[in-house]
Amino acid sequence: MSSIDTPLDLTLDGGALTARLVDFPSVSGDEQALADAVETALRAYPHLRVDRYGNNVVARTGLGRAERVLIAGHLDTVPIADNVPHHIEGDLLYGCGASDMKSGVAVALRLAAGLTEPNHDITYVFYDCEEIEASRNGLGHLATAHPDWLAADFAILMEPSGAMVEGGCQGTMRAQITLTGTRAHAARSWLGDNAIHHAAEVLGLLAAYQAREVEIDGLKYHEGLNAVRVDGGVAGNVIPDECVVTVNFRFAPDRSVADAEAHLREVFEGFKLEITDSAPGALPGLGQPAAQAFLAATGGQARAKFGWTDVARFSALGVPAVNYGPGDPDLAHKRNEYCSLAAIALVEERLRAWLTD
Amino acid sequence: MSSIDTPLDLTLDGGALTARLVDFPSVSGDEQALADAVETALRAYPHLRVDRYGNNVVARTGLGRAERVLIAGHLDTVPIADNVPHHIEGDLLYGCGASDMKSGVAVALRLAAGLTEPNHDITYVFYDCEEIEASRNGLGHLATAHPDWLAADFAILMEPSGAMVEGGCQGTMRAQITLTGTRAHAARSWLGDNAIHHAAEVLGLLAAYQAREVEIDGLKYHEGLNAVRVDGGVAGNVIPDECVVTVNFRFAPDRSVADAEAHLREVFEGFKLEITDSAPGALPGLGQPAAQAFLAATGGQARAKFGWTDVARFSALGVPAVNYGPGDPDLAHKRNEYCSLAAIALVEERLRAWLTD
């Protein structure tokens, strides 16, 4: 049987190559062996220039085409949960990363090996540490160290999207709203000022909040403003002097991070509010010619991406980007994660048609 | 210098005996040596019958008087915090337990030794583990094992009360109100149901709650209903499916525990509410003849006790009880705890006058 010491064979069909990749453990932080195998396999193809930075591998055609398309996939997975090696039941290939996103990586590797004369120049990016803290994200490291390697007119992230184009992504912002009061013994509560009671108004604003829905480039976005944590209390006999409500605002990509912060400060006017982290959204960019052609080639249907993805990194670099991959987004990170073999074949076929028509 | 091996000398004046007791460490659970010393000292006085159960010492006169008064003090202290041995600055004796309540114990021991022919029969109770969980309270153990030792017409607990009679005590009840919802990813919050947002209504009820003030036997009680903890949240990107608000209800002694529970269920009607613990209050009982005479002897002024004290245990045994001790209740459990030497002398003088007039 194959093992991590067996070279990757990029002539296997998409399903078989996905199975091979699932059986090649690469939990976040432990991608080196797989990055080595990917690099070695790609270096066998003379139409590609292969570069490496850390455990990130970038392969590019250099045909002088008018436009360059970037196809990217992360090599890492969430921790294995008794779901390696893979197994197949009918059309479904089960295993860690089957959906998120070794099926997408398999398609990208197949295209890289097979498309010697594509109609656009293509940059293939295989990167590490997508599933963990943003500071370790390989795409982020490449953007800092070798931004020229990521130059492109349009980018496709092969994240699980159910073989449907998902455009843009919503931004996310977390903030802490701190209510203060005065501590006292609960037996003489009138000597204190209960900070938890002050949170009533904040939670009331959240409960009554009408989240905006907005259409951008034909895609419908749906915002959300929610408490994700509330924490207050000193002891069972003490009037608490502090209560913190942590909120998470998911905002449509027509708002910048600054707009989102201004909105939160307006909603919670008069309260002490501190932004603890944020990430911008990404506009779908489906008005771009390359995106239009891609969309037509993949069936003409697109939907909004609500979750935050690395699409936003490309957006920040000025590269319109979409998610398009064979995996099912609802299965990502689940123990029974699987991918449809038919979806793997379909996504490859459509990309191949678009890039060679 | 004295040590825990030196017998207690009950002929020392109240301040000197308090100092001696402060220097005799007896943190809750570690009262045996002090209980031994108290027992030995009291057994030297033939007008007293001395009994012992665990680290609880009970000394009684048996003069056949019409009424019996019980005077009680706990032997234990909260943990020592660099405040042993004692020191004296002017009128103030500093040290662990100076206020809560070795000054009260010193007065009780002095009365026990000196009042050979009091006008009431007197029962002196020195007990352990008052500062920790109720299940270990020595008075509770005595009430179960030897209820006859505690029989009395009126009881005085020498807890710190600023040399003023404090009558009755409020009851306390804790309850958890659990809000539920449906978990979802924060990026698609409309698929979930935010349990923290549901807490808005509960906190709103608390913020708007008008606490009752009520006069009983001439003492003003002041109730309170407060959140003492709120806790909800799963992760920064998850719509939480549970939020728990813990409330503490302090209720005047004209409500029973059952009344208090019914009131909470009425205030939070429609919410899932669970009572987690409760303790009944105690009526001041100042209408009783013995209490009236005691009140007159100590200056005629009384105030309500808001915090829960062992007074409620006597109330449950059918014995009217008050707090009356030289310590300052605001200093209890503080590192810089102290007691006024003048207050120690005053409280002893008034009790002695009342018991010998």
XYZ file of C-alpha atoms in Angstrom:
714
model
C 0.000 0.000 0.000
C 0.981 3.615 -0.454
C 2.550 5.469 2.428
C 3.994 8.872 3.018
C 7.250 7.532 1.534
C 5.596 6.712 -1.803
C 5.795 9.594 -4.302
C 2.492 11.282 -5.178
C 1.214 10.147 -8.581
C -0.626 13.099 -10.122
C -1.987 10.932 -12.954
C -4.351 9.139 -10.549
C -7.960 10.218 -11.066
C -9.315 12.903 -8.747
C -10.987 10.505 -6.363
C -7.969 8.208 -6.094
C -5.639 11.152 -5.572
C -7.946 12.542 -2.869
C -7.861 9.140 -1.144
C -4.070 9.180 -1.351
C -3.953 12.655 0.213
C -6.402 11.734 3.001
C -4.110 8.845 3.925
C -1.182 11.285 4.128
C -1.667 12.858 7.602
C -1.055 16.608 7.644
C -2.667 18.094 10.725
C -1.909 21.819 11.088
C 1.743 22.311 12.028
C 2.695 18.886 10.701
C 2.528 19.537 6.934
C 6.217 19.180 6.055
C 6.089 15.627 4.644
C 3.084 16.454 2.482
C 4.627 19.755 1.333
C 7.771 17.796 0.391
C 5.722 15.267 -1.595
C 3.755 18.003 -3.374
C 6.926 19.916 -4.229
C 8.642 16.774 -5.567
C 5.621 15.769 -7.630
C 5.239 19.225 -9.206
C 8.957 19.579 -10.002
C 8.514 16.644 -12.401
C 6.505 18.926 -14.738
C 8.725 21.194 -16.834
C 5.880 23.613 -17.718
C 5.801 24.722 -14.081
C 8.146 26.955 -12.131
C 8.106 25.656 -8.545
C 9.026 27.766 -5.512
C 8.866 26.975 -1.854
C 8.706 29.050 1.331
C 8.397 27.133 4.579
C 5.811 24.464 3.963
C 4.163 26.497 1.243
C 4.624 25.372 -2.384
C 3.875 27.659 -5.343
C 3.897 26.400 -8.964
C 3.392 28.774 -11.896
C 3.066 28.614 -15.661
C 4.864 31.380 -17.539
C 3.155 31.464 -20.910
C 2.726 35.229 -21.199
C -1.066 35.022 -21.200
C -3.102 38.223 -20.801
C -4.506 37.157 -17.433
C -3.307 35.042 -14.570
C -5.566 32.845 -12.465
C -4.526 31.657 -9.007
C -5.795 28.342 -7.654
C -5.116 27.729 -3.980
C -5.651 25.033 -1.399
C -4.416 24.462 2.116
C -2.546 21.269 2.914
C -3.508 21.003 6.556
C -6.469 19.424 8.276
C -8.066 19.622 11.687
C -6.947 16.839 14.061
C -7.590 13.278 12.907
C -10.565 11.699 14.703
C -10.361 7.990 13.925
C -11.059 8.922 10.303
C -7.770 7.990 8.612
C -7.219 6.006 6.427
C -10.071 6.824 4.058
C -12.851 4.467 3.093
C -15.332 4.590 0.248
C -19.065 3.875 0.387
C -20.693 4.131 -3.019
C -20.050 7.660 -4.328
C -18.719 8.935 -1.004
C -15.084 9.064 0.068
C -14.813 9.356 3.859
C -11.816 10.562 5.829
C -10.123 13.468 7.585
C -9.872 16.342 5.106
C -11.954 14.599 2.440
C -14.145 17.685 2.252
C -11.900 20.345 3.817
C -10.002 20.263 1.574
C -7.883 17.459 0.197
C -10.421 16.884 -2.565
C -9.815 20.479 -3.661
C -6.054 20.009 -3.394
C -6.306 16.847 -5.531
C -8.161 18.733 -8.263
C -5.595 21.554 -8.173
C -2.689 19.083 -8.378
C -4.353 17.284 -11.311
C -4.836 20.585 -13.149
C -1.268 21.640 -12.407
C 0.097 18.413 -13.840
C -2.254 18.194 -16.815
C -2.756 21.732 -18.120
C 0.461 22.336 -20.051
C -1.076 24.973 -22.337
C -3.920 26.699 -20.417
C -5.657 29.782 -21.844
C -4.677 31.814 -18.762
C -1.411 31.671 -16.937
C -2.026 29.768 -13.705
C -0.451 29.975 -10.259
C -1.059 26.990 -7.966
C -0.605 27.633 -4.253
C -0.476 24.888 -1.616
C -0.152 26.294 1.888
C -0.062 25.331 5.542
C -1.743 26.186 8.822
C -5.103 27.407 7.574
C -7.075 25.656 10.305
C -5.362 27.376 13.216
C -4.581 30.882 14.435
C -4.345 33.467 11.657
C -0.767 34.423 12.571
C 0.490 31.018 11.366
C -1.465 30.962 8.096
C 0.896 30.079 5.217
C -0.959 32.269 2.750
C -0.432 35.187 5.088
C 3.285 34.387 5.310
C 3.562 34.203 1.490
C 1.726 37.517 1.134
C 4.316 39.133 3.389
C 7.497 37.413 2.162
C 6.720 36.879 -1.555
C 3.731 38.965 -2.591
C 4.882 38.659 -6.249
C 4.244 34.893 -6.100
C 0.587 35.650 -5.381
C 0.110 38.256 -8.143
C -2.998 37.332 -10.174
C -6.120 38.761 -11.809
C -8.498 36.325 -10.183
C -8.187 33.690 -7.482
C -10.052 30.491 -6.761
C -9.850 28.973 -3.292
C -10.767 25.328 -3.465
C -12.417 25.369 -0.044
C -15.505 23.156 0.263
C -18.385 24.966 -1.438
C -20.547 22.109 -2.695
C -19.253 22.523 -6.285
C -20.897 25.944 -6.361
C -19.226 29.323 -6.667
C -19.267 31.186 -3.384
C -18.407 34.842 -3.720
C -16.768 37.163 -1.274
C -17.095 36.626 2.421
C -18.463 38.484 5.400
C -16.190 40.256 7.829
C -16.079 39.474 11.519
C -15.498 41.645 14.553
C -15.527 40.810 18.221
C -16.031 43.413 20.920
C -16.331 43.391 24.687
C -18.900 45.568 26.361
C -18.010 46.076 30.017
C -20.640 47.055 32.552
C -19.414 48.300 35.907
C -20.991 48.740 39.297
C -20.083 48.717 42.966
C -19.411 45.604 45.003
C -21.377 45.015 48.195
C -22.513 42.149 50.384
C -25.715 40.637 48.966
C -27.341 41.006 52.401
C -27.073 44.792 51.992
C -27.458 44.978 48.248
C -28.682 48.578 48.257
C -25.163 49.631 49.238
C -23.900 48.289 45.899
C -24.698 48.717 42.220
C -25.243 45.502 40.318
C -23.173 45.377 37.104
C -25.014 42.280 35.856
C -28.313 44.151 36.014
C -26.809 46.851 33.804
C -26.253 44.175 31.140
C -30.046 43.960 30.719
C -30.001 46.924 28.375
C -27.118 45.561 26.282
C -28.796 42.166 25.903
C -32.064 43.929 25.142
C -30.411 45.832 22.287
C -29.007 42.547 20.951
C -32.340 40.727 21.250
C -34.098 43.530 19.356
C -31.365 44.018 16.732
C -32.585 43.727 13.158
C -29.741 42.232 11.134
C -29.278 43.737 7.687
C -29.589 41.651 4.518
C -27.968 43.154 1.457
C -27.365 42.140 -2.164
C -23.931 42.764 -3.653
C -23.009 41.696 -7.225
C -26.192 39.644 -7.212
C -25.289 37.744 -4.019
C -27.354 38.026 -0.873
C -25.466 38.647 2.366
C -26.953 38.306 5.812
C -25.367 40.052 8.749
C -25.587 39.032 12.388
C -24.859 40.653 15.750
C -24.757 38.264 18.669
C -23.588 37.855 22.196
C -21.169 34.938 22.186
C -20.269 35.183 25.871
C -21.525 36.827 29.011
C -19.645 36.625 32.228
C -20.198 38.308 35.546
C -20.179 37.455 39.228
C -17.849 37.429 42.212
C -19.408 35.035 44.730
C -22.845 33.815 45.674
C -23.234 36.495 48.341
C -21.660 39.484 46.583
C -23.224 42.181 44.393
C -20.960 42.032 41.337
C -19.092 45.108 40.169
C -18.343 43.920 36.633
C -20.089 42.095 33.824
C -18.664 41.598 30.347
C -20.733 40.864 27.262
C -18.696 39.670 24.277
C -20.392 40.240 20.947
C -19.532 38.957 17.486
C -20.587 41.084 14.529
C -20.595 39.382 11.118
C -20.851 42.102 8.506
C -21.471 42.154 4.768
C -18.458 43.073 2.617
C -19.847 46.488 1.704
C -18.759 47.578 5.194
C -15.090 48.094 5.987
C -13.698 47.174 9.403
C -13.887 50.874 10.317
C -17.535 51.015 9.188
C -18.292 47.938 11.257
C -16.699 49.448 14.354
C -18.617 52.695 13.853
C -21.829 50.700 13.594
C -21.130 48.830 16.845
C -20.322 52.084 18.629
C -23.618 53.506 17.387
C -25.640 50.464 18.482
C -24.003 50.449 21.919
C -23.715 54.193 22.365
C -23.031 55.127 25.950
C -21.485 51.777 26.852
C -17.815 50.994 27.330
C -16.936 49.000 24.212
C -13.577 47.574 23.216
C -12.844 45.895 19.871
C -10.844 42.729 20.582
C -10.351 41.391 17.054
C -11.604 41.799 13.542
C -11.084 40.628 9.985
C -12.366 42.424 6.926
C -14.844 40.865 4.558
C -14.240 40.523 0.854
C -16.415 41.828 -1.950
C -17.445 39.071 -4.350
C -15.763 40.810 -7.309
C -18.013 38.938 -9.682
C -18.175 41.983 -11.947
C -14.558 41.298 -13.066
C -14.282 39.830 -16.610
C -12.269 36.810 -15.445
C -14.824 36.138 -12.722
C -17.715 36.514 -15.174
C -16.179 33.991 -17.528
C -15.445 31.637 -14.683
C -18.961 31.955 -13.345
C -20.434 31.197 -16.780
C -18.160 28.154 -17.152
C -19.245 26.784 -13.766
C -22.965 27.017 -14.380
C -23.756 30.672 -13.856
C -24.891 30.258 -10.255
C -23.154 31.832 -7.285
C -24.055 32.356 -3.681
C -22.660 34.474 -0.856
C -20.103 33.055 1.548
C -21.133 33.911 5.076
C -18.144 32.546 6.938
C -14.755 34.223 6.852
C -12.248 32.518 4.510
C -8.858 33.271 2.982
C -10.782 34.872 0.094
C -10.496 37.995 2.236
C -6.671 37.781 2.105
C -6.775 37.964 -1.689
C -9.267 40.779 -1.485
C -6.793 42.660 0.714
C -4.114 42.065 -1.953
C -6.485 43.479 -4.588
C -7.190 40.107 -6.186
C -10.889 39.209 -6.639
C -11.405 35.722 -5.291
C -14.082 33.094 -4.898
C -14.469 29.744 -3.196
C -15.075 26.826 -5.489
C -14.408 23.280 -4.363
C -15.963 19.825 -4.395
C -16.294 19.415 -0.625
C -19.499 19.976 1.277
C -19.095 22.986 3.620
C -21.579 21.556 6.108
C -19.285 18.580 6.723
C -16.059 20.460 7.353
C -14.433 19.562 10.670
C -16.869 16.734 11.319
C -15.719 13.254 12.181
C -17.835 11.734 9.403
C -16.455 14.216 6.848
C -16.744 12.921 3.285
C -16.673 14.121 -0.303
C -18.682 13.008 -3.313
C -16.482 11.410 -5.979
C -18.853 12.804 -8.613
C -18.354 16.330 -7.227
C -14.567 15.930 -7.458
C -14.883 14.903 -11.112
C -17.387 17.691 -11.884
C -15.325 20.497 -10.374
C -12.199 19.306 -12.201
C -14.066 19.011 -15.482
C -15.512 22.509 -15.270
C -12.232 24.126 -14.302
C -10.427 22.235 -17.050
C -13.047 23.323 -19.609
C -12.823 26.960 -18.523
C -9.033 26.968 -18.613
C -8.710 25.317 -22.024
C -11.747 26.492 -24.039
C 4.702 34.609 77.432
C 1.472 32.739 77.226
C 1.065 29.980 74.703
C -1.550 27.444 73.818
C -0.078 25.285 76.612
C -0.790 27.929 79.248
C -4.204 27.498 80.889
C -6.784 30.218 80.151
C -7.128 32.650 83.049
C -10.751 33.796 83.157
C -9.965 36.449 85.745
C -8.101 38.545 83.190
C -10.068 41.631 82.165
C -12.098 41.419 78.948
C -9.472 43.086 76.758
C -6.607 40.979 78.117
C -8.631 37.783 77.736
C -9.556 38.748 74.154
C -5.850 39.290 73.414
C -5.088 35.866 74.903
C -7.765 34.252 72.700
C -6.558 36.038 69.548
C -3.080 34.625 70.178
C -4.603 31.134 70.431
C -5.027 30.159 66.743
C -8.328 28.403 66.022
C -9.053 28.582 62.321
C -12.191 26.617 61.375
C -11.494 22.884 61.660
C -8.589 23.462 64.015
C -10.428 24.385 67.234
C -9.549 21.364 69.369
C -6.789 22.972 71.447
C -8.923 26.033 72.180
C -11.977 23.878 72.994
C -9.771 21.884 75.408
C -8.564 25.069 77.095
C -12.098 26.474 77.380
C -13.417 23.207 78.816
C -10.573 22.974 81.352
C -10.991 26.596 82.435
C -14.769 26.269 82.909
C -14.519 22.991 84.818
C -12.693 24.944 87.557
C -15.984 26.676 88.426
C -18.267 24.475 90.562
C -21.411 26.547 89.835
C -21.276 25.308 86.231
C -22.158 21.939 84.742
C -19.839 21.462 81.765
C -20.576 19.156 78.827
C -18.687 18.584 75.636
C -19.613 17.233 72.225
C -16.874 17.264 69.615
C -15.196 20.633 69.898
C -18.323 22.202 71.341
C -18.351 23.092 75.027
C -21.583 23.835 76.924
C -21.600 25.178 80.515
C -24.849 25.640 82.455
C -26.000 26.989 85.777
C -28.729 24.977 87.498
C -30.285 27.404 89.940
C -33.924 26.653 89.204
C -34.617 30.189 87.912
C -37.881 30.922 86.082
C -36.127 31.662 82.802
C -32.989 30.469 81.085
C -30.797 32.677 78.899
C -28.352 31.186 76.411
C -25.155 33.055 75.509
C -23.239 31.667 72.568
C -20.031 32.322 70.666
C -18.103 30.438 68.030
C -14.495 29.533 68.718
C -13.270 29.524 65.121
C -11.932 32.287 62.924
C -11.366 32.780 59.222
C -7.785 32.000 58.118
C -5.050 34.017 59.771
C -3.674 36.747 57.504
C -0.466 37.940 59.169
C -2.657 39.246 61.991
C -1.594 36.967 64.865
C -0.371 37.684 67.517
C -2.543 40.650 68.479
C -1.322 44.177 68.955
C -2.909 47.143 70.646
C -3.043 50.739 69.427
C -4.747 53.047 71.900
C -8.266 51.684 72.462
C -8.063 49.202 69.599
C -7.028 45.562 69.846
C -5.998 44.236 66.438
C -5.787 40.598 65.373
C -7.510 37.678 63.692
C -10.918 37.202 65.343
C -10.627 40.354 67.471
C -14.016 41.425 66.158
C -15.472 38.122 64.874
C -15.688 37.002 67.626
C -13.063 36.328 70.241
C -14.005 39.563 72.019
C -17.529 38.145 72.368
C -16.152 34.793 73.534
C -13.996 36.587 76.122
C -17.052 38.417 77.524
C -19.034 35.149 77.670
C -16.175 33.336 79.430
C -15.831 36.182 81.955
C -19.576 36.069 82.699
C -19.505 32.287 83.007
C -16.683 32.438 85.531
C -17.959 35.417 87.489
C -21.756 35.100 87.647
C -22.219 32.498 90.354
C -25.745 33.675 91.277
C -27.325 35.219 88.157
C -31.006 36.214 88.132
C -31.667 33.856 85.200
C -30.219 30.444 84.674
C -27.585 30.753 81.973
C -26.295 28.345 79.343
C -22.939 29.251 77.756
C -22.217 27.642 74.400
C -18.820 27.715 72.699
C -18.914 26.030 69.306
C -16.811 25.286 66.258
C -16.907 25.694 62.455
C -19.192 28.698 62.171
C -17.133 30.324 59.406
C -17.396 27.426 56.956
C -20.040 25.276 55.300
C -23.253 24.984 57.283
C -23.035 21.190 57.469
C -20.015 21.449 59.798
C -21.473 24.116 62.106
C -21.051 23.003 65.728
C -24.299 24.650 66.823
C -26.100 22.610 64.186
C -24.435 19.435 65.469
C -25.442 20.263 69.058
C -29.019 20.950 67.982
C -29.183 17.489 66.442
C -27.271 15.460 69.081
C -28.188 17.305 72.292
C -31.130 19.642 71.729
C -31.756 19.667 75.513
C -28.396 21.396 76.065
C -29.703 24.303 73.968
C -33.094 24.645 75.682
C -33.600 28.296 76.658
C -36.130 31.121 76.732
C -33.909 33.628 75.005
C -30.535 33.476 73.278
C -27.792 36.011 72.728
C -25.236 35.371 70.024
C -22.140 37.415 70.714
C -21.436 38.017 67.020
C -20.013 41.453 66.202
C -22.880 43.933 66.315
C -21.165 47.138 67.389
C -22.405 46.769 70.994
C -25.961 47.216 69.688
C -28.778 44.669 69.745
C -29.431 43.267 66.295
C -32.696 41.383 66.041
C -33.660 38.492 63.827
C -32.048 38.008 60.471
C -33.057 37.880 56.865
C -33.347 34.603 54.996
C -31.369 33.813 51.889
C -32.200 31.798 48.804
C -30.200 31.149 45.666
C -31.768 30.073 42.391
C -30.532 29.404 38.883
C -32.565 30.592 35.926
C -31.568 28.710 32.792
C -32.212 30.137 29.353
C -31.911 27.782 26.411
C -31.544 28.222 22.667
C -30.042 26.503 19.662
C -26.356 26.408 18.823
C -25.193 27.597 15.393
C -22.096 29.041 13.740
C -21.964 32.800 14.340
C -21.513 33.313 10.590
C -25.030 31.937 10.083
C -26.555 33.146 13.308
C -30.128 33.069 11.954
C -29.932 29.274 12.011
C -29.553 29.397 15.795
C -31.388 30.877 18.766
C -29.243 32.916 21.122
C -29.730 31.859 24.766
C -27.771 34.869 26.051
C -30.205 37.220 24.313
C -33.055 35.507 26.147
C -31.392 36.547 29.422
C -32.246 40.167 28.575
C -35.734 39.740 29.966
C -34.510 38.096 33.189
C -31.955 40.837 33.814
C -34.585 43.426 32.944
C -36.883 42.007 35.631
C -34.015 42.157 38.128
C -33.051 45.706 37.182
C -36.658 46.859 37.599
C -37.329 44.874 40.794
C -38.564 46.995 43.690
C -37.217 45.431 46.871
C -39.636 45.395 49.782
C -38.868 47.175 53.063
C -40.861 45.989 56.036
C -41.002 46.714 59.759
C -41.245 43.773 62.171
C -41.236 44.214 65.984
C -40.104 47.777 65.346
C -37.094 46.745 63.235
C -36.800 47.718 59.593
C -35.861 44.954 57.167
C -34.768 45.547 53.616
C -34.998 42.777 51.060
C -32.893 42.374 47.932
C -33.078 40.334 44.739
C -29.894 40.278 42.727
C -28.046 38.450 40.019
C -24.819 37.219 41.591
C -23.592 35.377 38.485
C -24.331 35.202 34.797
C -22.608 32.746 32.583
C -23.143 31.857 28.953
C -21.112 31.203 25.833
C -19.508 28.360 23.932
C -16.849 29.947 21.725
C -16.197 33.237 20.006
C -17.832 32.045 16.790
C -20.769 30.065 18.158
C -24.335 31.154 18.944
C -24.716 29.900 22.527
C -27.477 27.464 23.431
C -27.431 28.063 27.191
C -27.143 30.945 29.609
C -27.534 30.689 33.372
C -28.403 33.586 35.659
C -27.847 32.885 39.358
C -29.894 35.084 41.673
C -29.699 35.609 45.423
C -32.870 36.619 47.222
C -32.493 38.049 50.720
C -35.889 38.066 52.334
C -37.338 39.566 55.487
C -38.171 37.083 58.286
C -41.922 37.450 57.776
C -41.503 35.220 54.713
C -40.847 31.508 55.122
C -38.533 29.663 52.717
C -41.641 28.387 50.916
C -43.012 31.934 50.636
C -39.677 33.105 49.266
C -39.637 30.366 46.631
C -43.212 31.173 45.623
C -42.234 34.817 45.250
C -39.273 33.965 43.012
C -41.447 31.705 40.862
C -43.932 34.544 40.506
C -41.277 37.116 39.573
C -39.716 34.764 37.008
C -42.906 33.157 35.788
C -42.383 31.308 32.532
C -38.656 30.788 33.066
C -36.917 27.582 34.083
C -35.938 28.222 37.705
C -34.196 25.890 40.127
C -33.622 26.623 43.824
C -30.026 25.684 44.653
C -29.901 26.549 48.354
C -31.745 28.460 51.004
C -31.772 29.286 54.702
C -34.739 30.650 56.608
C -34.674 34.027 58.272
C -35.455 34.563 61.943
C -38.079 36.838 63.431
C -36.586 39.293 65.918
C -38.743 37.993 68.762
C -38.332 41.281 70.610
C -41.876 41.012 71.928
C -40.800 38.272 74.348
C -40.514 39.428 77.995
C -36.906 38.271 78.376
C -35.990 40.081 75.176
C -37.793 43.253 76.292
C -35.892 43.263 79.567
C -32.618 42.597 77.790
C -33.302 45.360 75.289
C -34.058 47.832 78.068
C -30.868 46.828 79.891
C -28.715 47.366 76.821
C -30.010 50.833 75.990
C -33.362 50.215 74.381
C -32.101 50.457 70.819
C -32.213 47.599 68.350
C -31.718 47.321 64.641
C -32.436 44.628 62.082
C -29.752 42.126 61.124
C -29.617 41.869 57.358
C -27.051 39.102 57.013
C -27.828 35.508 57.860
C -26.489 34.395 61.260
C -26.905 31.479 63.631
C -29.746 33.461 65.214
C -31.846 31.621 62.633
C -30.846 28.257 64.142
C -32.267 29.290 67.487
C -35.363 30.589 65.767
C -35.794 27.153 64.183
C -35.502 25.628 67.686
C -38.204 28.004 68.918
C -35.775 30.170 70.922
C -35.961 33.928 70.280
C -32.418 35.162 69.690
C -30.489 38.352 69.011
C -26.958 39.302 68.135
C -25.154 41.411 70.696
C -21.386 41.616 70.729
C -18.571 44.143 71.070
C -17.045 43.566 67.615
C -17.659 45.828 64.641
C -19.573 43.876 61.956
C -18.009 45.926 59.176
C -14.555 44.634 60.102
C -15.369 40.932 60.205
C -13.080 38.859 57.972
C -10.831 41.789 57.217
C -7.094 41.627 57.625
C -7.084 44.747 59.792
C -9.858 43.399 62.000
C -9.914 45.021 65.438
C -12.160 45.526 68.445
C -12.562 48.498 70.741
C -11.456 47.696 74.293
C -14.142 50.103 75.536
C -16.817 48.177 73.624
C -15.665 44.928 75.226
C -15.976 46.485 78.678
C -19.334 48.096 77.875
C -20.962 44.929 76.569
C -19.749 42.940 79.561
C -20.957 45.618 81.984
C -24.437 45.759 80.447
C -24.870 42.007 80.348
C -23.622 41.686 83.893
C -26.046 44.394 85.071
C -28.984 42.754 83.306
C -28.143 39.318 84.700
C -27.641 40.473 88.278
C -30.058 43.400 88.830
